[in-house]
Amino acid sequence: GEDVEQSLFLSVREGDSSVINCTYTDSSSTYLYWYKQEPGAGLQLLTYIFSNMDMKQDQRLTVLLNKKDKHLSLRIADTQTGDSAIYFCAENPGGYQKVTFGIGTKLQVIP
Amino acid sequence: NAGVTQTPKFRVLKTGQSMTLLCAQDMNHEYMYWYRQDPGMGLRLIHYSVGEGTTAKGEVPDGYNVSRLKKQNFLLGLESAAPSQTSVYFCASSSSGRSGEQYFGPGTRLTVT
């Protein structure tokens, strides 16, 4: 069955790196996404990775994919207070097929 | 581009009342979705549409109806609201491309008393 698991909470100090982890179960997942949700707002797509990739970097964000362990991580370098939000991991077999979201990890950045 | 917009932003209903939530997108996306977000439960798919004139059930469709008469609009209806439908509702859209990334609206916070 499809399931995406994330830890609920992460606290880091400003300037440190944050690593948010996610595990998924659907081996047919082709695309994996990271979304950010700030209080009172919708989900904002941060980045996504295709399943034939191991890593994707975009400025301060680094996504690592371990297909064997079905493990996805999001690293935020030099974490800022503006990074405080809930981060959702999601998986998709492809196209319009049902995207499964994790429950979200709340990142707290301490000044 | 406005992206995905939702109206209204907030609404309070009494049990048994009806309402329609409107979602509009200006990205010419084929696919549109309605989710609800509840504390501790993440996002759950209510209904979705793969094109104008089509709709399909998601994970939690009971108590909701949808229509997609125009490509850019996706309406979510509650015919007889119940307190269990108190939630934040998000609309999203995606293109027909393989990557399928979804773009979300700002949400509608609905309270049913």
mmCIF file of C-alpha atoms in Angstrom:
data_model
loop_
_atom_site.group_PDB
_atom_site.id
_atom_site.type_symbol
_atom_site.label_atom_id
_atom_site.label_comp_id
_atom_site.label_asym_id
_atom_site.label_seq_id
_atom_site.Cartn_x
_atom_site.Cartn_y
_atom_site.Cartn_z
ATOM 1 C CA GLY A 1 0.000 0.000 0.000
ATOM 2 C CA GLU A 2 0.949 3.637 -0.230
ATOM 3 C CA ASP A 3 2.263 5.399 2.837
ATOM 4 C CA VAL A 4 4.574 8.317 3.420
ATOM 5 C CA GLU A 5 6.085 8.787 6.864
ATOM 6 C CA GLN A 6 7.801 11.795 8.383
ATOM 7 C CA SER A 7 8.804 12.825 11.847
ATOM 8 C CA LEU A 8 6.508 15.465 13.299
ATOM 9 C CA PHE A 9 8.948 18.037 14.590
ATOM 10 C CA LEU A 10 12.487 19.348 14.124
ATOM 11 C CA SER A 11 14.178 22.193 15.946
ATOM 12 C CA VAL A 12 17.436 23.790 14.749
ATOM 13 C CA ARG A 13 19.446 26.920 15.491
ATOM 14 C CA GLU A 14 19.648 29.694 12.929
ATOM 15 C CA GLY A 15 22.657 29.184 10.691
ATOM 16 C CA ASP A 16 22.784 25.408 11.208
ATOM 17 C CA SER A 17 21.764 22.860 8.596
ATOM 18 C CA SER A 18 18.363 21.179 8.814
ATOM 19 C CA VAL A 19 17.702 17.664 7.574
ATOM 20 C CA ILE A 20 14.116 16.531 7.197
ATOM 21 C CA ASN A 21 13.600 12.846 6.502
ATOM 22 C CA CYS A 22 10.839 10.904 4.794
ATOM 23 C CA THR A 23 10.211 7.256 3.988
ATOM 24 C CA TYR A 24 7.774 5.988 1.408
ATOM 25 C CA THR A 25 6.468 2.556 0.518
ATOM 26 C CA ASP A 26 5.248 2.700 -3.069
ATOM 27 C CA SER A 27 8.013 1.218 -5.184
ATOM 28 C CA SER A 28 6.341 2.511 -8.338
ATOM 29 C CA SER A 29 6.770 6.129 -7.262
ATOM 30 C CA THR A 30 8.357 8.009 -10.091
ATOM 31 C CA TYR A 31 8.422 11.513 -8.652
ATOM 32 C CA LEU A 32 8.996 12.649 -5.092
ATOM 33 C CA TYR A 33 8.309 16.162 -3.934
ATOM 34 C CA TRP A 34 8.987 18.537 -1.085
ATOM 35 C CA TYR A 35 6.436 21.191 -0.244
ATOM 36 C CA LYS A 36 6.591 24.022 2.310
ATOM 37 C CA GLN A 37 3.551 25.369 4.163
ATOM 38 C CA GLU A 38 3.790 28.593 6.123
ATOM 39 C CA PRO A 39 1.108 29.417 8.728
ATOM 40 C CA GLY A 40 -2.234 30.236 7.154
ATOM 41 C CA ALA A 41 -1.028 29.553 3.627
ATOM 42 C CA GLY A 42 -1.241 26.844 1.012
ATOM 43 C CA LEU A 43 1.480 24.387 0.099
ATOM 44 C CA GLN A 44 4.344 25.776 -1.940
ATOM 45 C CA LEU A 45 6.315 23.409 -4.141
ATOM 46 C CA LEU A 46 9.997 23.606 -3.169
ATOM 47 C CA THR A 47 11.535 20.969 -5.371
ATOM 48 C CA TYR A 48 11.011 17.512 -6.787
ATOM 49 C CA ILE A 49 13.226 14.647 -7.844
ATOM 50 C CA PHE A 50 12.791 11.987 -10.475
ATOM 51 C CA SER A 51 13.329 8.457 -9.250
ATOM 52 C CA ASN A 52 16.335 7.846 -11.493
ATOM 53 C CA MET A 53 18.261 10.559 -9.663
ATOM 54 C CA ASP A 54 20.150 10.247 -6.382
ATOM 55 C CA MET A 55 20.562 13.893 -5.611
ATOM 56 C CA LYS A 56 19.266 17.283 -6.627
ATOM 57 C CA GLN A 57 20.594 20.618 -5.445
ATOM 58 C CA ASP A 58 18.883 23.984 -5.708
ATOM 59 C CA GLN A 59 20.612 26.852 -3.901
ATOM 60 C CA ARG A 60 20.328 26.082 -0.160
ATOM 61 C CA LEU A 61 18.231 22.964 -0.727
ATOM 62 C CA THR A 62 19.641 19.487 -1.305
ATOM 63 C CA VAL A 63 17.404 16.485 -1.899
ATOM 64 C CA LEU A 64 18.844 12.997 -1.432
ATOM 65 C CA LEU A 65 17.044 9.874 -2.623
ATOM 66 C CA ASN A 66 17.916 6.331 -1.525
ATOM 67 C CA LYS A 67 15.711 4.129 -3.704
ATOM 68 C CA LYS A 68 16.840 0.909 -2.063
ATOM 69 C CA ASP A 69 15.666 2.064 1.370
ATOM 70 C CA LYS A 70 12.819 4.220 -0.031
ATOM 71 C CA HIS A 71 14.228 7.157 1.904
ATOM 72 C CA LEU A 72 14.070 10.800 0.886
ATOM 73 C CA SER A 73 15.665 13.710 2.695
ATOM 74 C CA LEU A 74 15.663 17.483 2.384
ATOM 75 C CA ARG A 75 18.684 19.392 3.627
ATOM 76 C CA ILE A 76 18.429 23.124 4.148
ATOM 77 C CA ALA A 77 21.814 24.790 4.475
ATOM 78 C CA ASP A 78 22.285 27.907 6.644
ATOM 79 C CA THR A 79 18.742 27.660 8.018
ATOM 80 C CA GLN A 80 17.014 31.005 8.508
ATOM 81 C CA THR A 81 14.037 32.007 10.648
ATOM 82 C CA GLY A 82 12.057 32.379 7.425
ATOM 83 C CA ASP A 83 12.473 28.643 6.896
ATOM 84 C CA SER A 84 10.218 27.964 9.888
ATOM 85 C CA ALA A 85 7.252 26.110 8.391
ATOM 86 C CA ILE A 86 5.758 22.677 7.907
ATOM 87 C CA TYR A 87 7.488 20.580 5.247
ATOM 88 C CA PHE A 88 5.602 17.877 3.392
ATOM 89 C CA CYS A 89 7.091 14.975 1.527
ATOM 90 C CA ALA A 90 4.942 13.492 -1.257
ATOM 91 C CA GLU A 91 5.171 10.684 -3.794
ATOM 92 C CA ASN A 92 3.566 10.189 -7.208
ATOM 93 C CA PRO A 93 3.599 7.250 -9.629
ATOM 94 C CA GLY A 94 3.465 9.833 -12.410
ATOM 95 C CA GLY A 95 1.144 12.304 -14.128
ATOM 96 C CA TYR A 96 -2.261 12.877 -12.558
ATOM 97 C CA GLN A 97 -2.174 9.738 -10.529
ATOM 98 C CA LYS A 98 -2.884 10.098 -6.865
ATOM 99 C CA VAL A 99 -0.163 11.966 -4.991
ATOM 100 C CA THR A 100 0.317 10.709 -1.440
ATOM 101 C CA PHE A 101 1.417 13.269 1.118
ATOM 102 C CA GLY A 102 3.185 12.728 4.398
ATOM 103 C CA ILE A 103 1.786 14.227 7.570
ATOM 104 C CA GLY A 104 4.324 17.066 7.543
ATOM 105 C CA THR A 105 7.364 17.966 9.637
ATOM 106 C CA LYS A 106 7.212 21.198 11.576
ATOM 107 C CA LEU A 107 10.581 22.953 11.429
ATOM 108 C CA GLN A 108 11.283 25.423 14.207
ATOM 109 C CA VAL A 109 14.274 27.706 13.744
ATOM 110 C CA ILE A 110 15.642 29.188 16.945
ATOM 111 C CA PRO A 111 17.304 32.612 16.532
ATOM 112 C CA ASN B 1 -0.302 35.036 -13.217
ATOM 113 C CA ALA B 2 -2.490 34.642 -10.151
ATOM 114 C CA GLY B 3 -1.861 30.881 -10.086
ATOM 115 C CA VAL B 4 -4.542 29.074 -8.086
ATOM 116 C CA THR B 5 -7.124 31.174 -6.280
ATOM 117 C CA GLN B 6 -9.865 30.100 -3.888
ATOM 118 C CA THR B 7 -12.999 31.826 -2.653
ATOM 119 C CA PRO B 8 -14.046 32.360 0.023
ATOM 120 C CA LYS B 9 -11.083 32.440 2.425
ATOM 121 C CA PHE B 10 -13.182 31.836 5.520
ATOM 122 C CA ARG B 11 -16.723 30.639 6.118
ATOM 123 C CA VAL B 12 -18.852 29.608 9.086
ATOM 124 C CA LEU B 13 -21.849 27.377 8.410
ATOM 125 C CA LYS B 14 -24.553 25.912 10.574
ATOM 126 C CA THR B 15 -25.191 22.185 10.424
ATOM 127 C CA GLY B 16 -27.385 21.365 7.443
ATOM 128 C CA GLN B 17 -26.532 24.456 5.410
ATOM 129 C CA SER B 18 -25.033 24.190 1.953
ATOM 130 C CA MET B 19 -22.234 26.056 0.233
ATOM 131 C CA THR B 20 -19.943 25.994 -2.753
ATOM 132 C CA LEU B 21 -16.202 26.597 -2.720
ATOM 133 C CA LEU B 22 -14.732 27.971 -5.915
ATOM 134 C CA CYS B 23 -11.278 27.240 -7.258
ATOM 135 C CA ALA B 24 -9.826 28.958 -10.299
ATOM 136 C CA GLN B 25 -6.476 28.501 -12.050
ATOM 137 C CA ASP B 26 -4.924 30.518 -14.860
ATOM 138 C CA MET B 27 -2.125 28.106 -15.785
ATOM 139 C CA ASN B 28 -4.168 26.145 -18.355
ATOM 140 C CA HIS B 29 -3.716 22.991 -16.270
ATOM 141 C CA GLU B 30 -5.624 19.872 -17.195
ATOM 142 C CA TYR B 31 -5.852 18.388 -13.718
ATOM 143 C CA MET B 32 -7.443 19.847 -10.637
ATOM 144 C CA TYR B 33 -7.859 18.525 -7.083
ATOM 145 C CA TRP B 34 -9.669 19.233 -3.828
ATOM 146 C CA TYR B 35 -8.025 18.287 -0.523
ATOM 147 C CA ARG B 36 -8.916 18.754 3.098
ATOM 148 C CA GLN B 37 -6.300 19.282 5.778
ATOM 149 C CA ASP B 38 -6.995 18.295 9.350
ATOM 150 C CA PRO B 39 -4.623 18.386 12.340
ATOM 151 C CA GLY B 40 -2.562 15.216 12.600
ATOM 152 C CA MET B 41 -3.954 13.800 9.359
ATOM 153 C CA GLY B 42 -2.077 15.590 6.636
ATOM 154 C CA LEU B 43 -3.777 16.158 3.288
ATOM 155 C CA ARG B 44 -6.568 13.909 2.105
ATOM 156 C CA LEU B 45 -7.893 13.926 -1.450
ATOM 157 C CA ILE B 46 -11.635 14.540 -1.729
ATOM 158 C CA HIS B 47 -12.250 14.630 -5.499
ATOM 159 C CA TYR B 48 -10.211 15.333 -8.579
ATOM 160 C CA SER B 49 -10.677 16.081 -12.272
ATOM 161 C CA VAL B 50 -8.521 15.090 -15.238
ATOM 162 C CA GLY B 51 -10.196 17.490 -17.646
ATOM 163 C CA GLU B 52 -13.146 19.718 -18.365
ATOM 164 C CA GLY B 53 -16.399 17.856 -17.764
ATOM 165 C CA THR B 54 -14.787 15.008 -15.796
ATOM 166 C CA THR B 55 -14.639 14.288 -12.080
ATOM 167 C CA ALA B 56 -13.546 11.343 -9.951
ATOM 168 C CA LYS B 57 -13.651 10.339 -6.292
ATOM 169 C CA GLY B 58 -10.646 10.566 -4.074
ATOM 170 C CA GLU B 59 -9.962 9.170 -0.631
ATOM 171 C CA VAL B 60 -12.741 10.939 1.324
ATOM 172 C CA PRO B 61 -15.549 11.886 -1.125
ATOM 173 C CA ASP B 62 -18.615 11.338 1.077
ATOM 174 C CA GLY B 63 -20.649 14.470 1.746
ATOM 175 C CA TYR B 64 -19.072 16.415 -1.124
ATOM 176 C CA ASN B 65 -19.856 16.958 -4.790
ATOM 177 C CA VAL B 66 -17.786 18.622 -7.485
ATOM 178 C CA SER B 67 -18.170 20.040 -10.957
ATOM 179 C CA ARG B 68 -15.725 21.096 -13.682
ATOM 180 C CA LEU B 69 -17.799 22.868 -16.284
ATOM 181 C CA LYS B 70 -14.887 25.047 -17.399
ATOM 182 C CA LYS B 71 -11.248 24.018 -17.603
ATOM 183 C CA GLN B 72 -10.105 26.811 -15.318
ATOM 184 C CA ASN B 73 -12.681 26.261 -12.553
ATOM 185 C CA PHE B 74 -13.297 23.441 -10.101
ATOM 186 C CA LEU B 75 -16.204 23.739 -7.673
ATOM 187 C CA LEU B 76 -16.606 21.849 -4.400
ATOM 188 C CA GLY B 77 -20.097 21.636 -2.952
ATOM 189 C CA LEU B 78 -21.343 20.685 0.482
ATOM 190 C CA GLU B 79 -25.050 19.924 0.247
ATOM 191 C CA SER B 80 -25.733 19.498 3.970
ATOM 192 C CA ALA B 81 -22.793 20.555 6.102
ATOM 193 C CA ALA B 82 -21.811 18.544 9.172
ATOM 194 C CA PRO B 83 -19.402 19.439 12.017
ATOM 195 C CA SER B 84 -17.069 16.677 10.740
ATOM 196 C CA GLN B 85 -16.537 18.824 7.652
ATOM 197 C CA THR B 86 -14.869 21.557 9.677
ATOM 198 C CA SER B 87 -11.475 21.734 8.025
ATOM 199 C CA VAL B 88 -9.158 23.714 5.799
ATOM 200 C CA TYR B 89 -9.833 23.009 2.133
ATOM 201 C CA PHE B 90 -7.163 23.318 -0.510
ATOM 202 C CA CYS B 91 -7.503 23.278 -4.245
ATOM 203 C CA ALA B 92 -4.567 22.323 -6.462
ATOM 204 C CA SER B 93 -3.866 21.967 -10.158
ATOM 205 C CA SER B 94 -1.238 20.259 -12.269
ATOM 206 C CA SER B 95 -0.336 20.023 -15.917
ATOM 207 C CA SER B 96 -0.641 16.882 -18.015
ATOM 208 C CA GLY B 97 3.133 16.532 -17.958
ATOM 209 C CA ARG B 98 4.711 13.443 -16.449
ATOM 210 C CA SER B 99 6.228 15.172 -13.424
ATOM 211 C CA GLY B 100 2.772 15.949 -12.051
ATOM 212 C CA GLU B 101 3.793 18.613 -9.561
ATOM 213 C CA GLN B 102 0.759 20.261 -8.043
ATOM 214 C CA TYR B 103 0.263 23.949 -7.376
ATOM 215 C CA PHE B 104 -1.911 24.908 -4.447
ATOM 216 C CA GLY B 105 -4.329 27.684 -3.640
ATOM 217 C CA PRO B 106 -4.225 29.572 -0.330
ATOM 218 C CA GLY B 107 -7.020 27.536 1.250
ATOM 219 C CA THR B 108 -10.522 28.028 2.641
ATOM 220 C CA ARG B 109 -11.036 27.664 6.380
ATOM 221 C CA LEU B 110 -14.515 26.248 6.984
ATOM 222 C CA THR B 111 -16.168 25.897 10.376
ATOM 223 C CA VAL B 112 -19.444 24.037 10.748
ATOM 224 C CA THR B 113 -21.261 24.623 14.039
#
